[in-house]
Short mmCIF file of N, CA and C in Angstrom, two decimals:
data_model
loop_
_atom_site.label_atom_id
_atom_site.label_comp_id
_atom_site.label_asym_id
_atom_site.label_seq_id
_atom_site.Cartn_x
_atom_site.Cartn_y
_atom_site.Cartn_z
N MET A 87 6.83 12.57 23.92
CA MET A 87 5.31 12.51 24.14
C MET A 87 5.52 13.51 25.67
N PRO A 88 5.08 14.77 26.07
CA PRO A 88 5.00 15.53 27.27
C PRO A 88 4.01 14.46 27.88
N ALA A 89 4.53 14.32 29.25
CA ALA A 89 4.28 13.95 30.79
C ALA A 89 2.51 14.29 30.23
N GLN A 90 1.78 12.94 30.93
CA GLN A 90 0.36 13.42 30.84
C GLN A 90 -0.33 12.84 32.56
N PRO A 91 -1.67 13.30 32.45
CA PRO A 91 -1.90 13.11 34.14
C PRO A 91 -1.62 11.67 34.18
N ILE A 92 -2.04 10.62 35.45
CA ILE A 92 -2.08 9.90 35.90
C ILE A 92 -3.33 9.70 36.80
N HIS A 93 -4.14 9.10 36.60
CA HIS A 93 -5.63 9.10 37.11
C HIS A 93 -5.83 7.60 38.12
N THR A 94 -5.85 7.37 39.25
CA THR A 94 -6.38 6.48 40.40
C THR A 94 -7.82 6.86 40.60
N ASN A 95 -7.93 5.86 41.05
CA ASN A 95 -9.46 6.14 41.82
C ASN A 95 -10.16 7.29 42.23
N ARG A 96 -9.18 7.56 43.22
CA ARG A 96 -9.52 9.06 43.57
C ARG A 96 -8.43 10.33 43.45
N LEU A 97 -7.58 10.12 42.71
CA LEU A 97 -6.75 10.98 42.52
C LEU A 97 -6.13 11.06 40.87
N ILE A 98 -6.04 12.86 40.54
CA ILE A 98 -5.02 13.05 38.94
C ILE A 98 -3.82 13.74 39.74
N LEU A 99 -2.73 12.81 38.92
CA LEU A 99 -1.79 13.26 39.47
C LEU A 99 -1.19 14.39 38.13
N VAL A 100 -1.36 15.58 38.18
CA VAL A 100 -0.91 16.49 37.53
C VAL A 100 0.49 16.57 37.39
N PRO A 101 1.24 16.69 35.99
CA PRO A 101 2.56 17.02 36.29
C PRO A 101 3.06 18.01 36.03
N PHE A 102 3.47 18.86 36.84
CA PHE A 102 4.79 19.68 37.22
C PHE A 102 4.98 20.01 35.79
N THR A 103 5.26 21.64 35.48
CA THR A 103 6.12 21.92 34.51
C THR A 103 6.74 23.18 35.28
N LEU A 104 7.62 23.78 34.06
CA LEU A 104 8.84 24.65 34.71
C LEU A 104 7.65 25.75 34.62
N GLU A 105 6.48 26.28 34.35
CA GLU A 105 5.98 27.48 34.37
C GLU A 105 5.04 27.56 35.68
N ILE A 106 4.58 26.54 36.12
CA ILE A 106 3.59 26.32 37.31
C ILE A 106 4.55 26.25 38.49
N THR A 107 6.03 25.48 38.33
CA THR A 107 6.09 25.29 39.52
C THR A 107 7.05 27.07 39.85
N LYS A 108 7.54 27.40 38.69
CA LYS A 108 7.77 28.56 38.74
C LYS A 108 7.14 30.01 39.50
N THR A 109 5.92 29.65 38.94
CA THR A 109 4.80 30.59 39.47
C THR A 109 4.62 30.23 40.42
N LEU A 110 4.31 28.98 41.05
CA LEU A 110 3.99 29.29 42.65
C LEU A 110 5.03 29.14 43.32
N MET A 111 6.58 29.02 43.21
CA MET A 111 7.86 29.10 43.90
C MET A 111 7.71 31.07 44.36
N ALA A 112 7.50 31.56 43.47
CA ALA A 112 7.37 32.99 43.54
C ALA A 112 5.86 33.44 44.31
N GLY A 113 5.19 32.12 45.12
CA GLY A 113 3.96 32.67 45.56
C GLY A 113 2.66 33.20 44.91
N ASN A 114 2.85 32.80 43.51
CA ASN A 114 1.34 32.97 43.18
C ASN A 114 0.84 32.13 42.67
N THR A 115 -0.44 31.57 43.64
CA THR A 115 -1.22 30.30 42.97
C THR A 115 -2.09 30.22 42.57
N SER A 116 -2.28 31.91 41.81
CA SER A 116 -3.86 31.63 40.44
C SER A 116 -3.47 30.95 39.49
N ILE A 117 -2.06 30.29 39.20
CA ILE A 117 -2.17 29.30 38.12
C ILE A 117 -2.59 27.93 37.99
N LEU A 118 -3.14 27.62 39.44
CA LEU A 118 -3.97 26.57 39.65
C LEU A 118 -5.79 27.02 39.56
N GLN A 119 -5.66 27.85 39.90
CA GLN A 119 -7.26 28.40 39.00
C GLN A 119 -7.31 28.34 37.83
N GLN A 120 -6.32 28.76 37.08
CA GLN A 120 -6.32 28.69 35.80
C GLN A 120 -6.11 27.31 34.91
N LEU A 121 -5.83 26.04 35.81
CA LEU A 121 -5.73 24.80 35.31
C LEU A 121 -6.91 24.23 35.94
N GLY A 122 -7.71 25.26 36.67
CA GLY A 122 -9.24 24.23 37.14
C GLY A 122 -8.92 24.07 38.23
N LEU A 123 -8.15 24.08 39.03
CA LEU A 123 -7.99 23.52 40.71
C LEU A 123 -8.55 24.43 41.62
N GLN A 124 -9.42 23.92 42.35
CA GLN A 124 -9.35 24.61 43.48
C GLN A 124 -8.35 25.30 44.49
N LEU A 125 -8.51 26.32 44.64
CA LEU A 125 -7.40 27.06 46.23
C LEU A 125 -7.18 26.38 47.27
N THR A 126 -6.79 25.86 48.02
CA THR A 126 -6.46 25.57 49.14
C THR A 126 -5.38 26.24 50.51
N PRO A 127 -5.80 26.71 51.73
CA PRO A 127 -4.67 27.26 52.21
C PRO A 127 -3.61 26.27 52.82
N TYR A 128 -4.18 24.96 52.76
CA TYR A 128 -2.81 23.56 53.19
C TYR A 128 -1.94 23.29 51.90
N TRP A 129 -1.86 24.10 51.09
CA TRP A 129 -1.11 23.49 49.82
C TRP A 129 -1.16 24.66 48.62
N PRO A 130 0.30 25.18 48.45
CA PRO A 130 1.64 24.54 48.88
C PRO A 130 1.81 24.84 50.32
N ASP A 131 2.15 23.65 50.88
CA ASP A 131 2.82 23.55 52.00
C ASP A 131 4.17 23.65 52.10
N GLN A 132 4.92 23.87 53.24
CA GLN A 132 6.42 24.60 53.29
C GLN A 132 6.73 23.35 52.83
N GLU A 133 6.44 22.11 53.05
CA GLU A 133 7.20 21.00 52.69
C GLU A 133 7.47 20.90 51.04
N ALA A 134 6.22 21.60 50.56
CA ALA A 134 5.89 21.62 48.73
C ALA A 134 7.22 22.86 48.58
N ILE A 135 6.97 23.65 48.82
CA ILE A 135 7.73 24.73 48.80
C ILE A 135 9.43 24.75 48.97
N ASP A 136 9.77 23.69 50.14
CA ASP A 136 11.11 23.37 49.84
C ASP A 136 11.45 22.76 48.64
N THR A 137 10.70 21.73 48.00
CA THR A 137 10.60 20.70 47.04
C THR A 137 10.66 21.81 45.74
N PHE A 138 10.48 22.68 45.54
CA PHE A 138 10.09 23.46 44.37
C PHE A 138 11.72 23.45 43.45
N PRO A 139 12.34 24.16 44.12
CA PRO A 139 13.80 24.18 43.57
C PRO A 139 14.38 22.75 42.84
N LYS A 140 14.33 21.50 43.41
CA LYS A 140 14.31 20.49 43.12
C LYS A 140 13.76 19.96 41.98
N ILE A 141 12.34 20.47 42.05
CA ILE A 141 11.42 20.18 40.46
C ILE A 141 11.73 21.09 39.47
N ILE A 142 12.16 22.43 40.05
CA ILE A 142 12.67 23.03 38.87
C ILE A 142 14.11 22.54 38.68
N LYS A 143 15.04 21.90 38.84
CA LYS A 143 16.33 21.56 38.59
C LYS A 143 16.23 20.19 37.27
N ASN A 144 15.31 19.50 37.78
CA ASN A 144 14.53 18.34 37.50
C ASN A 144 14.13 18.51 35.88
N LEU A 145 13.42 19.67 35.47
CA LEU A 145 12.26 19.46 34.95
C LEU A 145 13.59 21.05 33.51
N GLU A 146 14.12 21.65 34.29
CA GLU A 146 15.62 22.42 33.16
C GLU A 146 16.24 21.51 32.36
N VAL A 147 16.26 19.96 33.14
CA VAL A 147 17.28 19.06 32.25
C VAL A 147 16.37 18.44 30.90
N VAL A 148 15.66 18.37 30.73
CA VAL A 148 14.30 18.06 29.68
C VAL A 148 13.48 18.91 29.14
N PRO A 149 13.37 18.70 27.52
CA PRO A 149 12.75 20.04 26.87
C PRO A 149 11.09 20.02 27.24
N GLU A 150 10.53 19.10 27.76
CA GLU A 150 9.19 19.12 28.30
C GLU A 150 9.29 18.00 29.73
N PRO A 151 8.07 17.79 30.21
CA PRO A 151 7.97 16.93 31.65
C PRO A 151 8.06 15.49 30.68
N THR A 152 8.71 14.88 31.58
CA THR A 152 8.78 13.10 31.02
C THR A 152 7.69 11.90 31.57
N GLY A 153 7.37 12.89 32.67
CA GLY A 153 6.63 11.60 33.81
C GLY A 153 7.86 11.57 34.87
N PHE A 154 9.09 11.55 34.92
CA PHE A 154 9.92 11.10 35.45
C PHE A 154 10.17 12.25 36.71
N GLU A 155 9.54 13.45 36.51
CA GLU A 155 9.82 14.69 37.27
C GLU A 155 8.63 14.11 37.96
N SER A 156 7.77 15.76 38.69
CA SER A 156 6.86 15.61 40.18
C SER A 156 5.50 16.10 39.98
N TYR A 157 4.48 15.74 40.43
CA TYR A 157 3.22 15.80 40.43
C TYR A 157 2.33 16.69 41.48
N MET A 158 1.70 17.06 41.12
CA MET A 158 0.75 17.69 41.72
C MET A 158 -0.43 16.97 42.09
N VAL A 159 -0.66 16.03 43.43
CA VAL A 159 -1.93 15.74 43.48
C VAL A 159 -2.99 16.28 44.28
N VAL A 160 -4.23 15.77 43.21
CA VAL A 160 -5.34 16.27 42.93
C VAL A 160 -6.33 15.57 43.32
N HIS A 161 -6.88 16.28 44.29
CA HIS A 161 -8.59 15.08 45.16
C HIS A 161 -9.46 15.12 43.69
N ARG A 162 -9.68 14.08 42.83
CA ARG A 162 -10.94 13.96 41.99
C ARG A 162 -11.80 14.70 42.38
N GLN A 163 -12.62 14.63 43.34
CA GLN A 163 -13.95 14.91 43.45
C GLN A 163 -13.99 16.67 43.68
N SER A 164 -12.71 17.34 44.95
CA SER A 164 -12.81 18.19 44.81
C SER A 164 -12.39 19.32 44.07
N MET A 165 -11.39 18.76 43.48
CA MET A 165 -10.02 18.99 42.25
C MET A 165 -9.35 20.08 43.39
N THR A 166 -9.06 19.90 44.33
CA THR A 166 -8.26 20.49 45.10
C THR A 166 -6.92 19.89 45.09
N VAL A 167 -5.90 20.38 45.20
CA VAL A 167 -4.35 19.82 45.52
C VAL A 167 -4.34 19.55 46.77
N ILE A 168 -3.52 18.08 47.18
CA ILE A 168 -3.77 17.49 48.97
C ILE A 168 -2.24 17.47 48.73
N GLY A 169 -0.91 17.66 47.84
CA GLY A 169 -0.13 17.18 47.83
C GLY A 169 0.86 17.21 46.85
N ASP A 170 1.91 16.64 46.82
CA ASP A 170 2.93 16.54 45.22
C ASP A 170 3.35 15.12 45.65
N ALA A 171 3.69 14.61 44.45
CA ALA A 171 4.74 13.24 44.57
C ALA A 171 5.63 12.44 42.98
N GLY A 172 6.05 12.39 43.01
CA GLY A 172 6.98 12.34 41.51
C GLY A 172 7.80 11.23 41.62
N PHE A 173 8.79 11.63 41.07
CA PHE A 173 10.20 11.10 41.01
C PHE A 173 11.11 12.19 40.85
N LYS A 174 12.88 11.63 41.19
CA LYS A 174 13.85 12.25 40.87
C LYS A 174 14.41 12.40 40.02
N GLY A 175 14.32 12.33 39.12
CA GLY A 175 14.59 12.36 37.79
C GLY A 175 14.16 11.00 37.00
N LEU A 176 15.44 11.34 35.59
CA LEU A 176 15.33 10.03 34.78
C LEU A 176 15.86 8.72 35.53
N PRO A 177 15.49 7.94 35.02
CA PRO A 177 16.17 6.38 35.31
C PRO A 177 17.97 6.21 35.16
N ASN A 178 18.44 6.13 36.58
CA ASN A 178 19.97 6.29 36.62
C ASN A 178 20.24 4.86 35.53
N ALA A 179 22.01 4.95 35.59
CA ALA A 179 22.27 3.98 35.03
C ALA A 179 21.93 2.57 34.94
N ASP A 180 21.86 2.04 36.04
CA ASP A 180 21.23 0.83 36.74
C ASP A 180 18.96 0.24 36.47
N GLY A 181 18.61 1.51 35.98
CA GLY A 181 17.50 1.42 35.17
C GLY A 181 16.69 1.91 36.59
N GLU A 182 17.37 2.46 37.99
CA GLU A 182 16.66 2.90 38.75
C GLU A 182 15.40 4.48 38.95
N VAL A 183 14.43 4.62 39.61
CA VAL A 183 14.10 5.53 39.34
C VAL A 183 13.56 5.99 41.39
N ASP A 184 13.54 7.04 41.76
CA ASP A 184 13.65 7.25 43.38
C ASP A 184 12.00 7.88 43.53
N LEU A 185 11.27 7.22 44.41
CA LEU A 185 10.41 7.85 44.10
C LEU A 185 9.77 8.84 45.85
N GLY A 186 8.95 9.81 45.95
CA GLY A 186 8.75 10.80 46.72
C GLY A 186 7.08 11.30 46.83
N TYR A 187 6.82 10.80 47.99
CA TYR A 187 5.72 11.60 47.95
C TYR A 187 5.16 12.77 49.12
N ALA A 188 4.33 13.09 49.39
CA ALA A 188 4.14 14.44 50.48
C ALA A 188 2.23 14.70 50.71
N ILE A 189 1.58 14.14 51.51
CA ILE A 189 -0.06 14.67 51.21
C ILE A 189 0.24 15.70 52.29
N ILE A 190 -0.66 16.87 51.94
CA ILE A 190 -0.80 18.04 53.50
C ILE A 190 -1.76 17.11 54.57
N ALA A 191 -1.25 17.56 55.43
CA ALA A 191 -1.55 17.06 56.58
C ALA A 191 -3.49 16.85 57.22
N PRO A 192 -4.03 17.91 56.42
CA PRO A 192 -5.45 17.38 56.63
C PRO A 192 -6.16 16.43 55.83
N ALA A 193 -5.34 16.16 54.76
CA ALA A 193 -5.67 14.78 53.99
C ALA A 193 -4.49 13.55 54.62
N GLN A 194 -3.63 13.60 55.05
CA GLN A 194 -3.35 12.56 55.56
C GLN A 194 -4.20 11.53 56.45
N ASN A 195 -4.02 9.89 56.57
CA ASN A 195 -4.64 9.05 57.07
C ASN A 195 -5.90 8.65 55.66
N ASN A 196 -5.78 8.87 55.12
CA ASN A 196 -6.85 8.40 54.06
C ASN A 196 -6.66 7.54 52.85
N GLY A 197 -5.48 7.19 53.04
CA GLY A 197 -4.96 6.01 52.03
C GLY A 197 -4.56 6.87 50.72
N TYR A 198 -4.50 8.27 50.68
CA TYR A 198 -4.00 8.93 49.43
C TYR A 198 -2.29 8.56 49.30
N GLY A 199 -1.65 8.42 49.84
CA GLY A 199 -0.19 8.73 50.01
C GLY A 199 -0.14 6.74 49.70
N LEU A 200 -0.83 5.92 50.04
CA LEU A 200 -0.68 4.38 49.31
C LEU A 200 -1.15 4.53 47.68
N GLU A 201 -2.18 5.39 47.35
CA GLU A 201 -2.93 5.61 46.33
C GLU A 201 -1.67 5.79 45.20
N VAL A 202 -1.34 7.04 45.38
CA VAL A 202 -0.25 8.10 44.98
C VAL A 202 0.90 6.90 44.24
N ALA A 203 1.23 6.50 45.63
CA ALA A 203 2.70 5.71 45.29
C ALA A 203 2.14 4.13 44.54
N LYS A 204 1.06 4.12 44.54
CA LYS A 204 0.92 2.88 43.23
C LYS A 204 0.52 3.14 42.21
N GLY A 205 -0.12 4.45 41.96
CA GLY A 205 -0.13 4.99 40.62
C GLY A 205 1.24 5.34 39.97
N LEU A 206 2.46 5.87 40.70
CA LEU A 206 3.29 6.18 40.35
C LEU A 206 4.45 4.98 39.62
N VAL A 207 4.33 4.00 40.58
CA VAL A 207 4.82 2.45 40.64
C VAL A 207 4.71 1.98 39.93
N ASN A 208 2.64 1.79 38.96
CA ASN A 208 2.80 1.47 38.03
C ASN A 208 2.71 1.95 36.87
N TRP A 209 3.03 3.32 36.87
CA TRP A 209 3.33 3.97 35.34
C TRP A 209 4.65 3.87 35.12
N ALA A 210 5.53 3.89 36.27
CA ALA A 210 6.98 3.79 35.62
C ALA A 210 7.20 2.66 35.54
N PHE A 211 7.06 1.18 35.99
CA PHE A 211 6.90 0.07 35.36
C PHE A 211 6.69 -0.45 34.10
N GLN A 212 5.99 0.80 33.72
CA GLN A 212 5.42 0.06 32.24
C GLN A 212 6.10 1.25 31.20
N GLN A 213 7.23 1.93 31.98
CA GLN A 213 8.50 2.52 31.11
C GLN A 213 9.23 1.63 30.79
N PRO A 214 9.96 2.17 29.19
CA PRO A 214 11.26 0.97 29.15
C PRO A 214 12.54 1.78 30.15
N GLY A 215 13.15 0.42 30.40
CA GLY A 215 14.38 1.18 31.24
C GLY A 215 13.93 0.92 32.57
N VAL A 216 13.25 0.98 32.87
CA VAL A 216 12.97 1.05 34.57
C VAL A 216 12.81 -0.31 35.07
N LYS A 217 14.48 -0.57 35.58
CA LYS A 217 13.85 -1.97 36.41
C LYS A 217 14.14 -2.23 38.02
N ALA A 218 14.17 -1.09 38.87
CA ALA A 218 13.19 -1.05 40.01
C ALA A 218 13.17 0.59 40.52
N ILE A 219 12.34 0.76 41.60
CA ILE A 219 11.71 1.99 41.98
C ILE A 219 12.54 1.91 43.63
N THR A 220 13.20 3.13 43.75
CA THR A 220 13.73 3.47 45.16
C THR A 220 13.29 4.17 46.02
N ALA A 221 13.30 4.45 47.31
CA ALA A 221 12.40 5.44 48.23
C ALA A 221 13.25 5.66 49.11
N ARG A 222 13.40 6.63 49.95
CA ARG A 222 13.92 7.07 51.10
C ARG A 222 12.62 7.49 52.09
N CYS A 223 12.87 7.12 53.28
CA CYS A 223 12.31 7.53 54.90
C CYS A 223 12.67 7.78 55.75
N LEU A 224 12.39 8.81 56.58
CA LEU A 224 12.82 9.28 57.42
C LEU A 224 12.50 7.99 58.77
N LEU A 225 13.48 7.74 59.45
CA LEU A 225 13.60 6.50 60.69
C LEU A 225 12.10 6.65 61.29
N GLY A 226 11.97 7.71 61.74
CA GLY A 226 10.74 7.99 62.67
C GLY A 226 9.14 7.64 62.09
N ASN A 227 9.49 8.02 60.32
CA ASN A 227 8.47 8.00 59.61
C ASN A 227 7.55 6.57 59.54
N ALA A 228 7.01 6.52 60.27
CA ALA A 228 6.14 5.44 59.94
C ALA A 228 5.18 4.89 59.27
N PRO A 229 3.95 6.17 58.95
CA PRO A 229 3.29 5.77 58.02
C PRO A 229 3.69 5.73 56.59
N SER A 230 4.69 7.16 56.66
CA SER A 230 5.84 6.41 55.38
C SER A 230 6.37 4.86 54.85
N ALA A 231 6.86 4.75 56.08
CA ALA A 231 7.25 3.50 56.15
C ALA A 231 5.87 2.21 55.57
N ARG A 232 4.87 2.01 56.46
CA ARG A 232 3.99 1.02 56.07
C ARG A 232 3.84 1.49 54.50
N VAL A 233 3.20 2.75 54.04
CA VAL A 233 3.30 3.19 52.64
C VAL A 233 4.37 1.89 51.54
N LEU A 234 5.48 1.95 52.35
CA LEU A 234 6.44 1.19 51.29
C LEU A 234 6.14 0.21 51.73
N GLU A 235 6.07 -0.23 52.54
CA GLU A 235 5.91 -2.09 53.00
C GLU A 235 4.56 -2.49 51.94
N LYS A 236 3.71 -1.61 52.27
CA LYS A 236 2.60 -2.15 51.05
C LYS A 236 2.58 -1.94 49.92
N LEU A 237 3.56 -1.10 49.27
CA LEU A 237 4.01 -1.41 47.92
C LEU A 237 4.68 -2.81 47.57
N GLY A 238 4.91 -3.05 48.41
CA GLY A 238 5.77 -4.13 48.34
C GLY A 238 7.61 -3.70 48.22
N MET A 239 7.53 -2.82 48.65
CA MET A 239 9.24 -2.46 48.59
C MET A 239 10.14 -3.24 49.78
N LEU A 240 10.88 -3.70 49.35
CA LEU A 240 11.98 -4.19 50.56
C LEU A 240 13.32 -3.11 51.09
N GLN A 241 13.33 -3.43 52.82
CA GLN A 241 14.32 -2.43 52.98
C GLN A 241 15.63 -2.91 52.58
N VAL A 242 16.78 -1.51 52.20
CA VAL A 242 17.96 -2.07 51.80
C VAL A 242 19.29 -1.76 52.57
N SER A 243 18.67 -0.97 53.08
CA SER A 243 19.80 -0.31 54.35
C SER A 243 18.78 0.91 55.09
N ALA A 244 19.84 1.26 56.46
CA ALA A 244 19.47 2.13 57.01
C ALA A 244 20.44 2.82 57.83
N ASP A 245 20.26 3.67 58.07
CA ASP A 245 21.38 4.11 58.79
C ASP A 245 20.35 5.09 60.46
N SER A 246 21.38 6.07 60.87
CA SER A 246 20.42 7.03 62.08
C SER A 246 19.49 7.67 61.45
N GLU A 247 19.43 7.77 60.40
CA GLU A 247 18.11 9.13 59.68
C GLU A 247 17.48 8.32 59.00
N VAL A 248 18.00 7.39 58.21
CA VAL A 248 17.19 7.04 56.92
C VAL A 248 16.69 5.94 56.63
N ILE A 249 15.91 5.30 56.03
CA ILE A 249 15.82 4.17 55.99
C ILE A 249 15.68 3.68 53.98
N ARG A 250 16.20 3.04 52.92
CA ARG A 250 16.33 3.17 52.08
C ARG A 250 15.78 1.84 51.48
N TRP A 251 14.34 1.93 50.40
CA TRP A 251 13.67 0.88 50.37
C TRP A 251 14.16 0.91 48.46
N ARG A 252 13.66 -0.28 48.07
CA ARG A 252 13.89 -0.99 47.10
C ARG A 252 12.31 -1.86 46.14
N LEU A 253 12.33 -1.67 45.28
CA LEU A 253 11.46 -2.52 44.26
C LEU A 253 11.51 -3.31 43.18
N GLN A 254 11.89 -3.97 43.01
CA GLN A 254 12.22 -4.97 41.74
C GLN A 254 11.20 -4.25 40.78
N ASN A 255 11.16 -4.38 39.48
CA ASN A 255 10.19 -4.21 38.58
C ASN A 255 9.84 -6.00 38.06
N PRO A 256 8.76 -6.41 38.25
CA PRO A 256 8.52 -7.78 38.46
C PRO A 256 8.47 -8.42 37.20
N ALA A 257 8.39 -7.10 35.87
CA ALA A 257 8.78 -7.73 34.47
C ALA A 257 10.49 -8.03 34.45
N GLN A 258 11.24 -7.72 34.93
CA GLN A 258 12.95 -7.64 35.37
C GLN A 258 12.75 -9.02 36.31
N GLN A 259 12.59 -9.43 36.50
CA GLN A 259 12.56 -10.52 37.55
C GLN A 259 12.97 -11.95 36.76
N LYS A 260 13.83 -12.25 36.76
CA LYS A 260 14.13 -13.96 36.06
C LYS A 260 12.92 -15.04 36.56
N PRO A 261 12.61 -15.24 35.74
CA PRO A 261 11.51 -16.63 36.56
C PRO A 261 12.26 -17.79 37.30
N ALA A 262 11.85 -18.42 37.95
CA ALA A 262 12.31 -19.58 38.10
C ALA A 262 12.25 -20.64 37.61
N GLY A 263 13.43 -21.52 37.68
CA GLY A 263 13.62 -22.44 36.82
C GLY A 263 12.83 -23.79 37.28
N PRO A 264 13.30 -24.74 36.72
CA PRO A 264 12.07 -25.62 36.47
C PRO A 264 12.90 -26.37 38.01
N SER A 265 11.84 -27.00 38.89
CA SER A 265 12.13 -27.80 39.99
C SER A 265 12.70 -28.72 40.11
N SER A 266 13.55 -29.39 40.83
CA SER A 266 14.06 -30.99 40.57
C SER A 266 13.53 -32.10 41.74
#
């Protein structure tokens, strides 16, 4: 079954398809109007454009979007794309999926990043075989780090540029044994 949109309180996460991504990468945003979305001069921004080749690469290895690829973040009330988010492909051998998200500058500081991330985490933890969600953020990206902390993610490592995060699937955690 192809990926379905994920609905949160204020947002709709619309799965990218190869057609949508390739059309946007070619600079043609009319496909958004065909989907019933309002155009904005803020999206796709350069960050989204830079991500399109990775999204295409992930979509080319599956017959149809599975949900473990990327989504357009649509503001439900205005039906405007305010960012993109998703996973960087199917779960790895350890049952981990890597989360990423970006919200356009005019829509930042409204809680959308956390709302998107929560929606994706909730969806992923309902999928068979997903044991954990990982994420990375740049060392100086305090807003992104706050979102990951609010999700309950734990820092697992850091270097001079990137902090790596991990969130265990609560259903995969072993219950504590009886105390003596």
